[in-house]
C-alpha positions as YAML, in Angstrom:
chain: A
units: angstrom
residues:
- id: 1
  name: UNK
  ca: [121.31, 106.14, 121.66]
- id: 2
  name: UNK
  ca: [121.70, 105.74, 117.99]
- id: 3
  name: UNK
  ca: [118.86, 104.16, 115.60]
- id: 4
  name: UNK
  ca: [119.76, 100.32, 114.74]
- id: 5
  name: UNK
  ca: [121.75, 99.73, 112.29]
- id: 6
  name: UNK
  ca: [119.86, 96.15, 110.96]
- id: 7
  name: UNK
  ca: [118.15, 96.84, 107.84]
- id: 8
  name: UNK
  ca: [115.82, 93.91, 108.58]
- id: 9
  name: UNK
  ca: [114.43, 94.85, 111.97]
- id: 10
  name: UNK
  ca: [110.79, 95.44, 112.46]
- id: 11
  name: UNK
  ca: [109.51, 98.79, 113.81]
- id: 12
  name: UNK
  ca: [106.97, 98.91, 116.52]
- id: 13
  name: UNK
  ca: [104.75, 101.52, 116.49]
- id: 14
  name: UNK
  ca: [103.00, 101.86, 119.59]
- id: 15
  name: UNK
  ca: [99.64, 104.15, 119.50]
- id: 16
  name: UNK
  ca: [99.22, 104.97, 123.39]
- id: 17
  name: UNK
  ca: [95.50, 105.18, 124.84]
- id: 18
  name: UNK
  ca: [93.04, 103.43, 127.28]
- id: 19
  name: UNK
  ca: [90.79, 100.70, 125.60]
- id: 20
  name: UNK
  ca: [86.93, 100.90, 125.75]
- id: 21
  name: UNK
  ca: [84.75, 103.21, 124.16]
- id: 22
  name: UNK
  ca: [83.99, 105.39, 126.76]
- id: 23
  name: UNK
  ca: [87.60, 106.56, 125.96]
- id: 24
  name: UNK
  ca: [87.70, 106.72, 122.09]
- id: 25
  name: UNK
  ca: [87.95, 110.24, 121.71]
- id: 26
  name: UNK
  ca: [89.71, 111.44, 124.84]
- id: 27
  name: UNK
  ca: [92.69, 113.53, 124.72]
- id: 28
  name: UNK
  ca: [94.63, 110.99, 126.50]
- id: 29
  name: UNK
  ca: [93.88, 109.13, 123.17]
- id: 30
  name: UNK
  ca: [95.26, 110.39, 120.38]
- id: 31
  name: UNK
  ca: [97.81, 107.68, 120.09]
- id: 32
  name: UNK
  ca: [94.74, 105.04, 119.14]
- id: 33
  name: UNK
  ca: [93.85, 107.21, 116.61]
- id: 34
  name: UNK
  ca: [97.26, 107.88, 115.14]
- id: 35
  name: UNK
  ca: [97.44, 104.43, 115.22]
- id: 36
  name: UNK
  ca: [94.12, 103.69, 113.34]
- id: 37
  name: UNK
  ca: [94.66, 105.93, 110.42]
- id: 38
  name: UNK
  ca: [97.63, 104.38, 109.83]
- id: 39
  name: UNK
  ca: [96.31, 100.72, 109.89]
- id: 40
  name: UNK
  ca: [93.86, 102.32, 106.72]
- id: 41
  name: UNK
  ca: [96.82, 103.61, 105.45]
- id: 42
  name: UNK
  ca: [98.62, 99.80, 105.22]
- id: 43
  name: UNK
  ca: [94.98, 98.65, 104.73]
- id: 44
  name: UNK
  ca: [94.50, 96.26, 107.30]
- id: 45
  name: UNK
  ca: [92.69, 95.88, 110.29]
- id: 46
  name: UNK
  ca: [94.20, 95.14, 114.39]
- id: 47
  name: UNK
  ca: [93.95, 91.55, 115.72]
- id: 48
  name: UNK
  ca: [94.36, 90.45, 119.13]
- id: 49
  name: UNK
  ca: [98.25, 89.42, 119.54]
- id: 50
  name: UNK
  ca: [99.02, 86.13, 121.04]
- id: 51
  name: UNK
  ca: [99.93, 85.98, 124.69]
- id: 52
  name: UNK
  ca: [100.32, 90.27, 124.49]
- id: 53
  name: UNK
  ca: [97.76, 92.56, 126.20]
- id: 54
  name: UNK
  ca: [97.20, 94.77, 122.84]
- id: 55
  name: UNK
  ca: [95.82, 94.96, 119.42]
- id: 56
  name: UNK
  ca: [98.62, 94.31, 116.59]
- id: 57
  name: UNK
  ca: [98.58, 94.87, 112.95]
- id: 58
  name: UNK
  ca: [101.66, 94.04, 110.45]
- id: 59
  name: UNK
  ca: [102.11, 95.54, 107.40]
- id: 60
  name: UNK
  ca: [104.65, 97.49, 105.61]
- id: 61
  name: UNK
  ca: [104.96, 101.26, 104.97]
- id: 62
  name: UNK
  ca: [107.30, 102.93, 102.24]
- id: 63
  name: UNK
  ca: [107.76, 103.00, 98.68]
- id: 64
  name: UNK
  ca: [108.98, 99.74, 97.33]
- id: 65
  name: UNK
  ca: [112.86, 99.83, 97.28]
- id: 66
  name: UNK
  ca: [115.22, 100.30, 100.42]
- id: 67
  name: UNK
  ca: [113.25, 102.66, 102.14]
- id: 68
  name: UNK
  ca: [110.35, 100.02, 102.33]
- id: 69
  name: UNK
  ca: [110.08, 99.16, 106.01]
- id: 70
  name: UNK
  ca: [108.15, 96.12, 107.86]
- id: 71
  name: UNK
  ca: [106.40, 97.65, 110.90]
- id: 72
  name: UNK
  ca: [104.03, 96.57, 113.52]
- id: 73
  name: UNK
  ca: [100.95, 98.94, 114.66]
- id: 74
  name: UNK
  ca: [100.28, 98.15, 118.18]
- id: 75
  name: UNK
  ca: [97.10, 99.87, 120.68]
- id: 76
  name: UNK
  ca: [97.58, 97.69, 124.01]
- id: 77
  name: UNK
  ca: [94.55, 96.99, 125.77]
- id: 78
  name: UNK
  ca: [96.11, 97.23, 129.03]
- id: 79
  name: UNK
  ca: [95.49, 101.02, 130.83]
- id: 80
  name: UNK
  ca: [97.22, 103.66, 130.05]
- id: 81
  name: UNK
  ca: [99.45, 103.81, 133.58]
- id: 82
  name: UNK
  ca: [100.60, 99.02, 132.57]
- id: 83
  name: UNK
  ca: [101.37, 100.00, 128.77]
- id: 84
  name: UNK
  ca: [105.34, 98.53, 129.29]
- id: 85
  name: UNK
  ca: [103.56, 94.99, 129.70]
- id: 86
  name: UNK
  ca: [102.41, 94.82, 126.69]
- id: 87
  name: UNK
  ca: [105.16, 97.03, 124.26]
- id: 88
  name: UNK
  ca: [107.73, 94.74, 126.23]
- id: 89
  name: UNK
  ca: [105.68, 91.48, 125.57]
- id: 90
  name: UNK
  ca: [105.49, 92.87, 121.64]
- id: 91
  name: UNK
  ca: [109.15, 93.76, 121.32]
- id: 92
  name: UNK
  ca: [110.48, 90.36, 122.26]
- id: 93
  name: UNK
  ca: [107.66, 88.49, 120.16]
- id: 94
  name: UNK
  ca: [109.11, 90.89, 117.22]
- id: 95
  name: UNK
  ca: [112.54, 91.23, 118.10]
- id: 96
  name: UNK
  ca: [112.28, 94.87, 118.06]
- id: 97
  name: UNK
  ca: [115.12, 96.64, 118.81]
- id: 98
  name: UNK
  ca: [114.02, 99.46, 121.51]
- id: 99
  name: UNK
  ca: [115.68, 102.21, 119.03]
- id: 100
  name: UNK
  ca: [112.81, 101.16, 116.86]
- id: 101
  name: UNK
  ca: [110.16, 101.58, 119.02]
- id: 102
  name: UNK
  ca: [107.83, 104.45, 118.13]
- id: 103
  name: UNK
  ca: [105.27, 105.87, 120.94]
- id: 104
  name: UNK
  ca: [102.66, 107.74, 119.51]
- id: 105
  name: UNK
  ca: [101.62, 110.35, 122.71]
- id: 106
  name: UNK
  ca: [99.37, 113.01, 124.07]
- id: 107
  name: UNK
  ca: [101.73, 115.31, 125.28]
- id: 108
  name: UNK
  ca: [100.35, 118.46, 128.00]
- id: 109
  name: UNK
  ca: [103.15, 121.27, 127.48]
- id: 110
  name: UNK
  ca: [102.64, 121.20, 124.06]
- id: 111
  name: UNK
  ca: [100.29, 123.14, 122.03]
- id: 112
  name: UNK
  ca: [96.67, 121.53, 120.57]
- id: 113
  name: UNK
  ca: [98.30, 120.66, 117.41]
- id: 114
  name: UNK
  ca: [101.91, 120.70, 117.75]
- id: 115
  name: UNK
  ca: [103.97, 117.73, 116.89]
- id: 116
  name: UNK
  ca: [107.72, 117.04, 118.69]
- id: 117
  name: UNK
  ca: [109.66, 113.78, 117.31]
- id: 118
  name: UNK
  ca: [112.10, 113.08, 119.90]
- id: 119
  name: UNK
  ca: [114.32, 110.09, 120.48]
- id: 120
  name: UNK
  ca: [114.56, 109.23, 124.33]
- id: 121
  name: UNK
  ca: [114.51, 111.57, 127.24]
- id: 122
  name: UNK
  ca: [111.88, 111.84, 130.34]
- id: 123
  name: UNK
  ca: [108.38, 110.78, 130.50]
- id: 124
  name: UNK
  ca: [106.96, 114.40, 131.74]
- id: 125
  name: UNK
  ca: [104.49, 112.63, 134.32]
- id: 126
  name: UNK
  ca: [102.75, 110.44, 131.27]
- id: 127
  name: UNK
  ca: [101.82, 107.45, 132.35]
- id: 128
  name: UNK
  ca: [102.49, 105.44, 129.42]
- id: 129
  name: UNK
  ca: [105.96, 106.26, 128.91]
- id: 130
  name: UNK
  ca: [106.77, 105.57, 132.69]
- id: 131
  name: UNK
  ca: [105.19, 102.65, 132.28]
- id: 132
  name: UNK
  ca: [107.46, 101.77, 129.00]
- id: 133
  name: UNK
  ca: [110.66, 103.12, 130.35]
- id: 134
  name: UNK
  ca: [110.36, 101.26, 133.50]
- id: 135
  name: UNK
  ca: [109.68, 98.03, 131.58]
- id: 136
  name: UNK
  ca: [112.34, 98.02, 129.07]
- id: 137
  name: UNK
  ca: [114.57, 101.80, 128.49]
- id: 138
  name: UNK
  ca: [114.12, 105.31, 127.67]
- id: 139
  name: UNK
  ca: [115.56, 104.74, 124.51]
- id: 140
  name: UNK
  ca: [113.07, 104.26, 122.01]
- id: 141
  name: UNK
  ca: [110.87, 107.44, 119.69]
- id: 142
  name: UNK
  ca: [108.49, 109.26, 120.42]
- id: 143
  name: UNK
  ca: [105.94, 111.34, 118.35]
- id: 144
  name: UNK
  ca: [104.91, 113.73, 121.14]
- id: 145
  name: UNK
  ca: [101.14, 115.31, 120.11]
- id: 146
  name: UNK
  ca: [100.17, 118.69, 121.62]
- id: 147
  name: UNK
  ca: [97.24, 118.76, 123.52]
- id: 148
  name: UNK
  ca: [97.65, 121.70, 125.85]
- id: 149
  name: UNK
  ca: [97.15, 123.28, 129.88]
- id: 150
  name: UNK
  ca: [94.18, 122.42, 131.59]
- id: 151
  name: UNK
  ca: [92.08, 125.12, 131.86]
- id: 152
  name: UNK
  ca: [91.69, 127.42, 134.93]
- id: 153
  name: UNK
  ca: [92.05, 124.50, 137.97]
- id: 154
  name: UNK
  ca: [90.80, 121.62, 135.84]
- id: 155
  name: UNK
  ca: [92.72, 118.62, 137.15]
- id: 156
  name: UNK
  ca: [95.45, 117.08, 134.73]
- id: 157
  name: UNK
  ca: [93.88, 113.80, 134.92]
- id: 158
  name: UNK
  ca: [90.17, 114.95, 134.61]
- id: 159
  name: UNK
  ca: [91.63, 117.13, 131.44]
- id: 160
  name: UNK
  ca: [93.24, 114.52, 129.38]
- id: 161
  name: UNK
  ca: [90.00, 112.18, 130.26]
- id: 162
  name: UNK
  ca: [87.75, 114.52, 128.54]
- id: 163
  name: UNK
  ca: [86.88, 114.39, 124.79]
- id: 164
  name: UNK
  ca: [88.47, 116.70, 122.86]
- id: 165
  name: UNK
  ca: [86.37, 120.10, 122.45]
- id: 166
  name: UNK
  ca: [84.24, 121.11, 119.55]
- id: 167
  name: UNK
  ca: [86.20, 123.50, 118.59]
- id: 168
  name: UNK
  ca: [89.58, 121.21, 119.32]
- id: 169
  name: UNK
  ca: [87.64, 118.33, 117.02]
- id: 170
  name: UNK
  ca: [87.22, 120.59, 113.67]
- id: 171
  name: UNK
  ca: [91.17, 119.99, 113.09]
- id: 172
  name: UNK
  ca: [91.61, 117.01, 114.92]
- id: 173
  name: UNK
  ca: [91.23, 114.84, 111.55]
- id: 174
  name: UNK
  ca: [94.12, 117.32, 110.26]
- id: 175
  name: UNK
  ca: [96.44, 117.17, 112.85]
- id: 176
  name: UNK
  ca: [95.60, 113.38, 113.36]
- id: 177
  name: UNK
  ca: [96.79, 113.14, 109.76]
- id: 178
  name: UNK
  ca: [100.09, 115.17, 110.75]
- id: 179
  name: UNK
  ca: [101.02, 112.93, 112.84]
- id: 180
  name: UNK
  ca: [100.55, 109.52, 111.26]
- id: 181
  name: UNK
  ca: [103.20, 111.58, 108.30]
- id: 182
  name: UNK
  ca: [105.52, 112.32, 110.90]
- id: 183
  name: UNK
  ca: [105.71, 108.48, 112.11]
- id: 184
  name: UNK
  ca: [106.12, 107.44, 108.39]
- id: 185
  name: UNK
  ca: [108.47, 110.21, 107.98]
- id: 186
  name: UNK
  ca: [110.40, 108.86, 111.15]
- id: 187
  name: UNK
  ca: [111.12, 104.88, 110.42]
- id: 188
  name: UNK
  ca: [111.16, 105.76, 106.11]
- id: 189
  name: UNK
  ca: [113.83, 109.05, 106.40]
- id: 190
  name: UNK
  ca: [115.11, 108.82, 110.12]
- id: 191
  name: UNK
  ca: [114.90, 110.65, 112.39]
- id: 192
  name: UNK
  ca: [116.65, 113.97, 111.78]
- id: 193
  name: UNK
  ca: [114.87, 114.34, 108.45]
- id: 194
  name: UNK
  ca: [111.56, 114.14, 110.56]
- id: 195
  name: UNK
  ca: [112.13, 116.05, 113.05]
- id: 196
  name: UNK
  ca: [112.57, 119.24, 110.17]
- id: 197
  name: UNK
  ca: [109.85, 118.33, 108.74]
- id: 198
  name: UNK
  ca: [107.35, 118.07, 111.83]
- id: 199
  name: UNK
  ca: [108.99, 119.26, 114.62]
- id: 200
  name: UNK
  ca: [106.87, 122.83, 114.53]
...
């Protein structure tokens, strides 16, 4: 599984959610708003892609020079559990190479918080990555964001369909902002040099 070796390919960076207000600040969410602060970053705004089921924004992220890479921000507006229809629709539109696919994920065995860059591997029972892998491969990123157990016998599914507590949400804007680093850190410095920095 190595990282293509094209200069010129586009990234996709795929912020993982469920569309709909009623879901905007779930825990199963945090990939939408990963996604979000780094369309204010590149200082544009989504648009509905073409024939794709998602919300796309192009821009470029990097200093000017080499390291300066074209990327595409995607949320798709499928659910959570059809997300591969859409990535898959996005990396052919794009040419994309899967290596340069980035999901942006809650991840459960993680601590609130916690980031893990990881290239490949399982999806852990997430929906959105066995949707992805099915579609297309396992190979592509991920930026894996900790959002903890259940409590007590609080269902997995009723857990990450919840908001985020009030005591969760007075670093969420924080670690939000950790996160949308590590991606840039990811497709500007690799992979390696990422995972040092962020993986915590």
């Amino acid at each position: 599984m190595q990282m293509t070796t094209d200069p010129g390919a586009p990234w996709l960076i795929v912020g993982l959610g469920n569309p709909g207000p009623g879901y905007a600040m779930n825990r199963h969410n945090v990939g939408f708003m990963v996604a979000d602060l780094l369309a204010d970053r590149i200082g544009g705004t989504f648009k509905r892609a073409g024939r794709a089921q998602a919300q796309v924004l192009e821009g470029r992220i990097g200093p000017v020079g080499p390291a300066n890479r074209r990327v595409v921000l995607a949320k798709p507006m499928s659910y959570m559990n059809v997300s591969g229809a859409p990535v898959t629709a996005l990396r052919d539109f794009y040419k994309v190479p899967v290596a340069n696919i980035v999901a942006v994920h809650d991840e459960l065995d993680i601590d609130y918080g916690t980031l893990r860059l990881k290239l490949g591997g399982g999806d852990n029972g997430h929906n959105g990555l066995k949707s992805m892998t099915k579609a297309m491969s396992s190979d592509y990123h991920r930026v894996r964001f900790g959002i903890g157990r259940p409590p007590g016998r609080m269902q997995v599914a009723d857990f990450v369909l919840k908001d985020f507590s009030a005591a969760e949400r007075k670093e969420l804007d924080y670690f939000v902002d950790r996160a949308a680093d590590a991606v840039e850190a990811l497709v500007i410095e690799g992979l390696e040099r990422a995972q040092s920095a962020y993986n915590s």
